[in-house]
Short mmCIF file of C-alpha atoms and ligand atoms in Angstrom, two decimals:
data_model
loop_
_atom_site.label_atom_id
_atom_site.label_comp_id
_atom_site.label_asym_id
_atom_site.label_seq_id
_atom_site.Cartn_x
_atom_site.Cartn_y
_atom_site.Cartn_z
CA UNK A 14 0.00 0.00 0.00
CA UNK A 15 1.47 3.29 -1.10
CA UNK A 16 0.29 6.45 0.66
CA UNK A 17 1.78 9.87 1.28
CA UNK A 18 3.06 8.50 4.60
CA UNK A 19 4.91 5.52 3.10
CA UNK A 20 6.46 7.91 0.56
CA UNK A 21 7.42 10.53 3.16
CA UNK A 22 9.14 8.11 5.53
CA UNK A 23 10.40 5.51 3.04
CA UNK A 24 8.48 2.63 4.65
CA UNK A 25 6.63 -0.30 3.12
CA UNK A 26 3.29 -0.15 4.95
CA UNK A 27 1.24 2.83 6.24
CA UNK A 28 1.46 1.61 9.83
CA UNK A 29 3.23 3.39 12.69
CA UNK A 30 4.10 2.36 16.25
CA UNK A 31 4.11 5.64 18.11
CA UNK A 32 5.74 6.52 21.42
CA UNK A 33 4.84 4.44 24.47
CA UNK A 34 6.47 5.19 27.81
CA UNK A 35 8.43 2.09 29.09
CA UNK A 36 7.50 0.12 25.94
CA UNK A 37 9.14 1.97 23.03
CA UNK A 38 12.53 0.26 23.31
CA UNK A 39 14.92 -1.07 20.67
CA UNK A 40 13.59 -4.65 20.48
CA UNK A 41 10.08 -3.53 19.59
CA UNK A 42 11.10 -0.65 17.34
CA UNK A 43 13.48 -2.84 15.32
CA UNK A 44 10.86 -5.59 14.98
CA UNK A 45 8.33 -3.03 13.72
CA UNK A 46 10.88 -1.62 11.26
CA UNK A 47 11.83 -5.09 10.04
CA UNK A 48 8.10 -5.76 9.46
CA UNK A 49 8.04 -2.80 7.05
CA UNK A 50 6.24 -0.36 9.39
CA UNK A 51 7.61 2.65 11.29
CA UNK A 52 8.55 2.32 14.96
CA UNK A 53 9.52 5.01 17.46
CA UNK A 54 11.89 4.71 20.42
CA UNK A 55 10.36 6.62 23.34
CA UNK A 56 12.96 9.16 24.43
CA UNK A 57 11.81 9.60 28.05
CA UNK A 58 11.87 5.84 28.68
CA UNK A 59 15.64 6.33 28.73
CA UNK A 60 16.75 7.90 32.03
CA UNK A 61 19.24 10.31 30.42
CA UNK A 62 19.97 11.74 26.95
CA UNK A 63 23.18 9.65 26.91
CA UNK A 64 21.12 6.49 27.46
CA UNK A 65 18.88 7.56 24.58
CA UNK A 66 21.92 7.85 22.28
CA UNK A 67 22.95 4.32 23.31
CA UNK A 68 19.42 2.97 22.72
CA UNK A 69 19.37 4.49 19.22
CA UNK A 70 22.74 2.87 18.45
CA UNK A 71 21.50 -0.47 19.89
CA UNK A 72 18.40 -0.30 17.69
CA UNK A 73 20.55 0.38 14.62
CA UNK A 74 22.31 -2.90 15.40
CA UNK A 75 18.97 -4.72 15.02
CA UNK A 76 17.58 -3.14 11.82
CA UNK A 77 18.77 -1.31 8.73
CA UNK A 78 15.26 0.06 8.07
CA UNK A 79 14.05 3.56 9.02
CA UNK A 80 12.89 4.18 12.59
CA UNK A 81 12.35 7.29 14.70
CA UNK A 82 12.31 8.73 18.22
CA UNK A 83 9.25 9.98 20.14
CA UNK A 84 9.61 13.01 22.38
CA UNK A 85 6.59 13.67 24.61
CA UNK A 86 6.42 17.08 26.26
CA UNK A 87 3.82 16.96 29.05
CA UNK A 88 3.81 17.79 32.76
CA UNK A 89 6.12 15.38 34.65
CA UNK A 90 6.73 14.77 38.34
CA UNK A 91 10.45 15.51 37.86
CA UNK A 92 11.84 18.14 35.45
CA UNK A 93 13.05 16.77 32.10
CA UNK A 94 16.01 18.33 30.21
CA UNK A 95 14.10 18.44 26.91
CA UNK A 96 16.71 20.43 24.95
CA UNK A 97 19.36 17.85 25.89
CA UNK A 98 17.14 15.02 24.63
CA UNK A 99 16.52 17.02 21.42
CA UNK A 100 20.27 17.49 20.95
CA UNK A 101 20.89 13.76 21.53
CA UNK A 102 18.30 12.93 18.86
CA UNK A 103 19.75 15.44 16.38
CA UNK A 104 23.32 14.19 16.98
CA UNK A 105 22.31 10.53 16.63
CA UNK A 106 21.60 10.78 12.91
CA UNK A 107 17.96 9.61 13.33
CA UNK A 108 15.91 11.24 10.58
CA UNK A 109 12.35 10.92 11.93
CA UNK A 110 10.91 12.34 15.15
CA UNK A 111 7.42 12.04 16.64
CA UNK A 112 6.64 14.93 18.99
CA UNK A 113 3.64 14.91 21.31
CA UNK A 114 2.09 16.77 24.23
CA UNK A 115 3.04 20.32 23.26
CA UNK A 116 3.90 22.20 20.09
CA UNK A 117 7.38 21.24 18.85
CA UNK A 118 7.92 24.82 17.64
CA UNK A 119 10.87 25.62 19.99
CA UNK A 120 12.77 22.56 18.75
CA UNK A 121 11.95 22.79 15.03
CA UNK A 122 15.14 24.74 14.13
CA UNK A 123 17.30 21.96 15.68
CA UNK A 124 15.29 19.20 13.98
CA UNK A 125 15.27 20.92 10.60
CA UNK A 126 19.00 21.73 10.74
CA UNK A 127 19.62 18.00 11.29
CA UNK A 128 17.44 17.05 8.28
CA UNK A 129 14.83 15.42 10.55
CA UNK A 130 11.24 14.89 9.43
CA UNK A 131 8.79 15.68 12.22
CA UNK A 132 5.41 14.05 12.73
CA UNK A 133 3.51 15.76 15.54
CA UNK A 134 0.92 13.78 17.49
CA UNK A 135 -1.97 15.87 18.77
CA UNK A 136 -5.60 15.51 19.74
CA UNK A 137 -7.33 18.39 17.94
CA UNK A 138 -7.72 19.92 14.50
CA UNK A 139 -6.47 23.30 15.77
CA UNK A 140 -3.23 21.78 17.03
CA UNK A 141 -2.83 19.82 13.77
CA UNK A 142 -3.16 23.03 11.78
CA UNK A 143 -0.63 24.72 14.08
CA UNK A 144 1.77 21.79 13.57
CA UNK A 145 1.54 22.26 9.82
CA UNK A 146 2.11 26.02 10.24
CA UNK A 147 5.30 25.53 12.31
CA UNK A 148 6.81 23.26 9.65
CA UNK A 149 5.92 19.70 10.70
CA UNK A 150 6.04 17.24 7.84
CA UNK A 151 3.07 15.16 9.01
CA UNK A 152 0.59 14.89 11.86
CA UNK A 153 -0.63 11.93 13.92
CA UNK A 154 -4.21 12.85 14.76
CA UNK A 155 -5.09 11.20 18.05
CA UNK A 156 -8.75 10.50 18.80
CA UNK A 157 -10.56 10.06 22.12
CA UNK A 158 -10.22 6.25 21.87
CA UNK A 159 -6.45 6.41 22.39
CA UNK A 160 -4.30 5.16 25.25
CA UNK A 161 -2.37 7.67 27.30
CA UNK A 162 -3.31 11.31 26.75
CA UNK A 163 -6.48 11.89 24.68
CA UNK A 164 -6.62 15.65 25.42
CA UNK A 165 -9.68 17.35 26.83
CA UNK A 166 -11.97 17.65 23.78
CA UNK A 167 -13.19 14.01 23.66
CA UNK A 168 -13.61 13.85 19.88
CA UNK A 169 -13.37 10.30 18.50
CA UNK A 170 -11.65 9.43 15.23
CA UNK A 171 -14.86 9.08 13.22
CA UNK A 172 -15.24 12.87 13.49
CA UNK A 173 -11.68 14.01 14.19
CA UNK A 174 -10.03 12.44 11.13
CA UNK A 175 -12.34 13.86 8.44
CA UNK A 176 -12.31 17.23 10.22
CA UNK A 177 -8.50 17.14 10.09
CA UNK A 178 -8.59 16.07 6.42
CA UNK A 179 -10.70 19.15 5.66
CA UNK A 180 -8.04 21.46 7.09
CA UNK A 181 -4.63 19.85 6.52
CA UNK A 182 -2.42 19.87 3.43
CA UNK A 183 0.39 17.72 4.90
CA UNK A 184 -0.06 13.93 5.25
CA UNK A 185 -1.60 12.63 8.45
CA UNK A 186 -2.28 9.32 10.14
CA UNK A 187 -5.13 8.32 12.41
CA UNK A 188 -4.27 7.37 15.97
CA UNK A 189 -6.46 5.94 18.71
CA UNK A 190 -8.63 2.86 18.36
CA UNK A 191 -6.65 1.21 15.56
CA UNK A 192 -5.65 -2.42 15.82
CA UNK A 193 -6.77 -4.32 12.75
CA UNK A 194 -7.36 -4.18 8.99
CA UNK A 195 -10.87 -2.76 9.39
CA UNK A 196 -9.43 0.20 11.24
CA UNK A 197 -6.75 0.78 8.61
CA UNK A 198 -9.28 0.78 5.78
CA UNK A 199 -11.60 3.05 7.77
CA UNK A 200 -8.77 5.53 8.45
CA UNK A 201 -7.90 5.64 4.75
CA UNK A 202 -11.58 6.19 3.91
CA UNK A 203 -11.77 9.05 6.43
CA UNK A 204 -8.92 10.86 4.70
CA UNK A 205 -5.88 9.67 6.65
CA UNK A 206 -2.73 8.28 5.00
CA UNK A 207 -2.17 5.50 7.51
CA UNK A 208 -2.59 4.52 11.15
CA UNK A 209 -0.72 4.70 14.41
CA UNK A 210 -1.08 1.75 16.79
CA UNK A 211 0.18 1.72 20.37
CA UNK A 212 -1.73 -0.82 22.47
CA UNK A 213 -1.85 -3.29 19.54
CA UNK A 214 1.96 -3.25 19.23
CA UNK A 215 2.29 -3.51 23.02
CA UNK A 216 0.55 -6.87 22.72
CA UNK A 217 3.15 -8.47 20.43
CA UNK A 218 5.86 -11.04 21.09
CA UNK A 219 8.65 -8.47 20.81
CA UNK A 220 7.15 -5.81 23.10
CA UNK A 221 9.41 -5.60 26.17
CA UNK A 222 6.52 -6.01 28.57
CA UNK A 223 5.70 -8.82 31.03
CA UNK A 224 3.41 -11.47 29.58
CA UNK A 225 0.80 -10.89 32.34
CA UNK A 226 0.24 -7.40 30.92
CA UNK A 227 -0.22 -8.75 27.41
CA UNK A 228 -2.59 -11.45 28.67
CA UNK A 229 -4.62 -8.84 30.60
CA UNK A 230 -5.05 -6.94 27.33
CA UNK A 231 -6.11 -10.09 25.48
CA UNK A 232 -8.64 -10.89 28.24
CA UNK A 233 -9.98 -7.31 28.35
CA UNK A 234 -12.90 -5.94 26.39
CA UNK A 235 -13.62 -2.43 25.15
CA UNK A 236 -14.96 -1.42 28.59
CA UNK A 237 -11.67 -2.12 30.39
CA UNK A 238 -10.10 1.35 30.17
CA UNK A 239 -10.58 4.32 32.46
CA UNK A 240 -10.00 8.06 32.21
CA UNK A 241 -8.13 9.66 35.11
CA UNK A 242 -6.34 12.92 35.90
CA UNK A 243 -9.24 14.83 34.28
CA UNK A 244 -9.42 17.30 37.16
CA UNK A 245 -5.90 18.57 36.40
CA UNK A 246 -6.69 18.79 32.66
CA UNK A 247 -4.05 16.19 31.84
CA UNK A 248 -6.44 13.33 31.17
CA UNK A 249 -4.96 9.85 30.76
CA UNK A 250 -6.67 6.73 29.49
CA UNK A 251 -5.31 3.74 31.38
CA UNK A 252 -6.14 0.10 31.91
CA UNK A 253 -8.98 -0.14 34.45
CA UNK A 254 -7.42 -1.49 37.65
CA UNK A 255 -7.34 -0.84 41.40
CA UNK A 256 -4.88 2.05 41.29
CA UNK A 257 -6.75 3.85 38.50
CA UNK A 258 -9.87 3.53 40.66
CA UNK A 259 -7.99 5.07 43.60
CA UNK A 260 -6.91 8.03 41.46
CA UNK A 261 -10.48 8.74 40.41
CA UNK A 262 -11.69 8.37 44.02
CA UNK A 263 -9.14 11.00 45.18
CA UNK A 264 -10.20 13.29 42.32
CA UNK A 265 -13.86 13.01 43.39
CA UNK A 266 -13.04 13.54 47.06
CA UNK A 267 -10.83 16.62 46.56
CA UNK A 268 -12.81 18.20 43.72
CA UNK A 269 -11.47 21.65 42.79
CA UNK A 270 -9.01 21.58 45.74
CA UNK A 271 -7.07 18.76 44.05
CA UNK A 272 -3.31 19.18 43.59
CA UNK A 273 -0.85 16.98 41.71
CA UNK A 274 0.70 16.05 45.09
CA UNK A 275 -2.59 14.28 45.99
CA UNK A 276 -2.35 12.05 42.91
CA UNK A 277 1.42 11.64 42.49
CA UNK A 278 1.76 8.60 44.80
CA UNK A 279 -0.78 6.74 42.66
CA UNK A 280 -0.03 7.82 39.10
CA UNK A 281 3.76 7.94 39.14
CA UNK A 282 5.22 6.40 36.00
CA UNK A 283 7.75 4.60 38.20
CA UNK A 284 4.92 2.38 39.46
CA UNK A 285 3.76 1.74 35.90
CA UNK A 286 7.30 0.70 35.02
CA UNK A 287 7.15 -2.01 37.71
CA UNK A 288 3.88 -3.31 36.21
CA UNK A 289 5.60 -3.86 32.88
CA UNK A 290 8.72 -5.41 34.44
CA UNK A 291 7.16 -7.65 37.12
CA UNK A 292 3.74 -8.37 35.63
CA UNK A 293 1.72 -7.26 38.66
CA UNK A 294 -1.02 -5.52 36.66
CA UNK A 295 -2.44 -3.81 39.76
CA UNK A 296 0.84 -2.31 40.97
CA UNK A 297 0.37 1.05 39.21
CA UNK A 298 -1.45 2.76 36.36
CA UNK A 299 -0.52 1.82 32.80
CA UNK A 300 -1.78 3.18 29.50
CA UNK A 301 -4.15 1.16 27.34
CA UNK A 302 -6.62 2.18 24.64
CA UNK A 303 -10.21 1.15 23.96
CA UNK A 304 -8.76 -1.04 21.21
CA UNK A 305 -8.05 -3.70 23.86
CA UNK A 306 -11.57 -4.82 22.92
CA UNK A 307 -10.17 -5.86 19.54
CA UNK A 308 -6.95 -7.51 20.76
CA UNK A 309 -7.26 -11.28 20.98
CA UNK A 310 -3.75 -12.61 20.47
CA UNK A 311 -0.02 -11.93 20.91
CA UNK A 312 1.51 -12.24 17.43
CA UNK A 313 4.99 -11.23 16.27
CA UNK A 314 5.20 -7.76 14.76
CA UNK A 315 5.80 -9.30 11.33
CA UNK A 316 2.67 -11.46 11.63
CA UNK A 317 0.61 -8.52 12.86
CA UNK A 318 1.68 -6.09 10.14
CA UNK A 319 1.36 -8.57 7.28
CA UNK A 320 -2.06 -9.71 8.56
CA UNK A 321 -3.36 -6.14 8.73
CA UNK A 322 -2.08 -5.25 5.28
CA UNK A 323 -3.31 -8.41 3.54
CA UNK A 324 -6.72 -8.28 5.24
CA UNK A 325 -7.03 -4.58 4.36
CA UNK A 326 -6.34 -5.37 0.72
CA UNK A 327 -9.02 -8.06 0.83
CA UNK A 328 -11.56 -5.71 2.44
CA UNK A 329 -10.92 -3.11 -0.25
CA UNK A 330 -10.87 -5.55 -3.19
CA UNK A 331 -13.80 -7.70 -2.11
CA UNK A 332 -16.14 -6.15 0.48
CA UNK A 333 -15.86 -2.49 -0.60
CA UNK A 334 -15.54 -3.18 -4.34
CA UNK A 335 -18.70 -5.28 -3.99
CA UNK A 336 -20.66 -2.26 -2.75
CA UNK A 337 -19.37 -0.10 -5.60
CA UNK A 338 -20.18 -2.67 -8.31
P1 NAD B 20 5.49 10.96 35.58
O1 NAD B 20 5.76 9.83 36.53
O2 NAD B 20 6.33 12.18 35.69
O3 NAD B 20 3.95 11.42 35.76
C1 NAD B 20 2.91 10.44 35.80
C2 NAD B 20 1.66 11.03 35.13
O4 NAD B 20 1.28 12.23 35.84
C3 NAD B 20 1.89 11.44 33.67
O5 NAD B 20 0.72 11.17 32.96
C4 NAD B 20 2.11 12.94 33.78
O6 NAD B 20 1.75 13.62 32.58
C5 NAD B 20 1.20 13.30 34.94
N1 NAD B 20 1.66 14.52 35.64
C6 NAD B 20 2.89 14.70 36.18
N2 NAD B 20 2.97 15.94 36.72
C7 NAD B 20 1.78 16.53 36.50
C8 NAD B 20 1.24 17.83 36.81
N3 NAD B 20 1.96 18.75 37.45
N4 NAD B 20 -0.04 18.10 36.43
C9 NAD B 20 -0.77 17.18 35.77
N5 NAD B 20 -0.33 15.94 35.45
C10 NAD B 20 0.93 15.63 35.81
O7 NAD B 20 5.51 10.52 34.06
P2 NAD B 20 6.02 9.16 33.38
O8 NAD B 20 4.96 8.13 33.51
O9 NAD B 20 7.41 8.89 33.84
O10 NAD B 20 6.04 9.58 31.86
C11 NAD B 20 7.02 10.45 31.27
C12 NAD B 20 6.37 11.20 30.13
O11 NAD B 20 5.73 10.32 29.21
C13 NAD B 20 5.28 12.15 30.61
O12 NAD B 20 5.32 13.28 29.77
C14 NAD B 20 4.03 11.37 30.38
O13 NAD B 20 2.89 12.20 30.30
C15 NAD B 20 4.36 10.67 29.10
N6 NAD B 20 3.55 9.48 28.90
C16 NAD B 20 2.94 9.36 27.73
C17 NAD B 20 2.13 8.27 27.50
C18 NAD B 20 1.44 8.14 26.20
O14 NAD B 20 0.59 7.31 26.08
N7 NAD B 20 1.78 8.92 25.19
C19 NAD B 20 1.97 7.30 28.47
C20 NAD B 20 2.62 7.45 29.68
C21 NAD B 20 3.41 8.55 29.89
#
């Protein structure tokens, strides 16, 4: 399948594995790249910019295909030296960056000077248009269904993607709720040039995540996610578990008096990291999208990507062509 996204990034299939904190490591990113899709190392999963440089080099040892680095700029419990991460990315020779959370405008001169193509992930049409205006090469338009940070507008992809298509000139992919061939075909029909998948790639053989987490996603249905941290306008969609319930209970109890200090002991990413390492799915909060309702197996990345592409071609050639006949 050739789209503006496959052309822009020099990849075989219009499928992207975007940034996932604690998950976007070399093993997964290389497996995605070797499957002909585009994977992103998650910069902040690496404790320092130097570790990020090493992770990029390690990934290069596992694939000769294109891959990128995700840089998420959102409130954090500890300050992050963003410019140092940006410099590490630029110096590494990586040519694709996914930004998220805030406008990448301050870092665009560094990225552009290094010949880097920037795809900005955002949750609204207005931020997509801004991304185009500040020189991004593509946008990842992230609907309400997504894992992690869906923004505060709550617009699902069925509306968000065609609205974005009406306003954007640069290529864009749909993100949030995608996990199979039906989603890919739908995204293309809605005007997107491909899809981003997070949760679906997290549930693959190569994802560096404990098997209990993958099995919990397989066992889950579409009702098994929960929104939290709404009160502080930094909403996160996470897997519905005990700790997520505790966060929401504190939010209800404190109401408008709520401060990040009230939630920090529950939602710290350090606890989520332990979930992925040890497999205790109730140890902390961890991101998961509504698409868990469509995840029923733990394939390799190669199996997953080739299945989605071949089934999408069949849907287009048989089911859709049948309606047009
Ligand atoms: P962390 O431990 O610093 O914070 C945990 C959560 O609390 C994060 O969602 C963070 O955004 C939120 N938070 C922290 N300080 C806040 C404040 N002052 N007000 C409101 N919310 C606040 O973060 P982490 O888990 O180590 O993650 C590092 C980075 O990766 C953060 O930017 C985080 O948002 C991002 N992240 C992204 C995804 C995703 O799906 N894209 C998932 C997890 C984390």
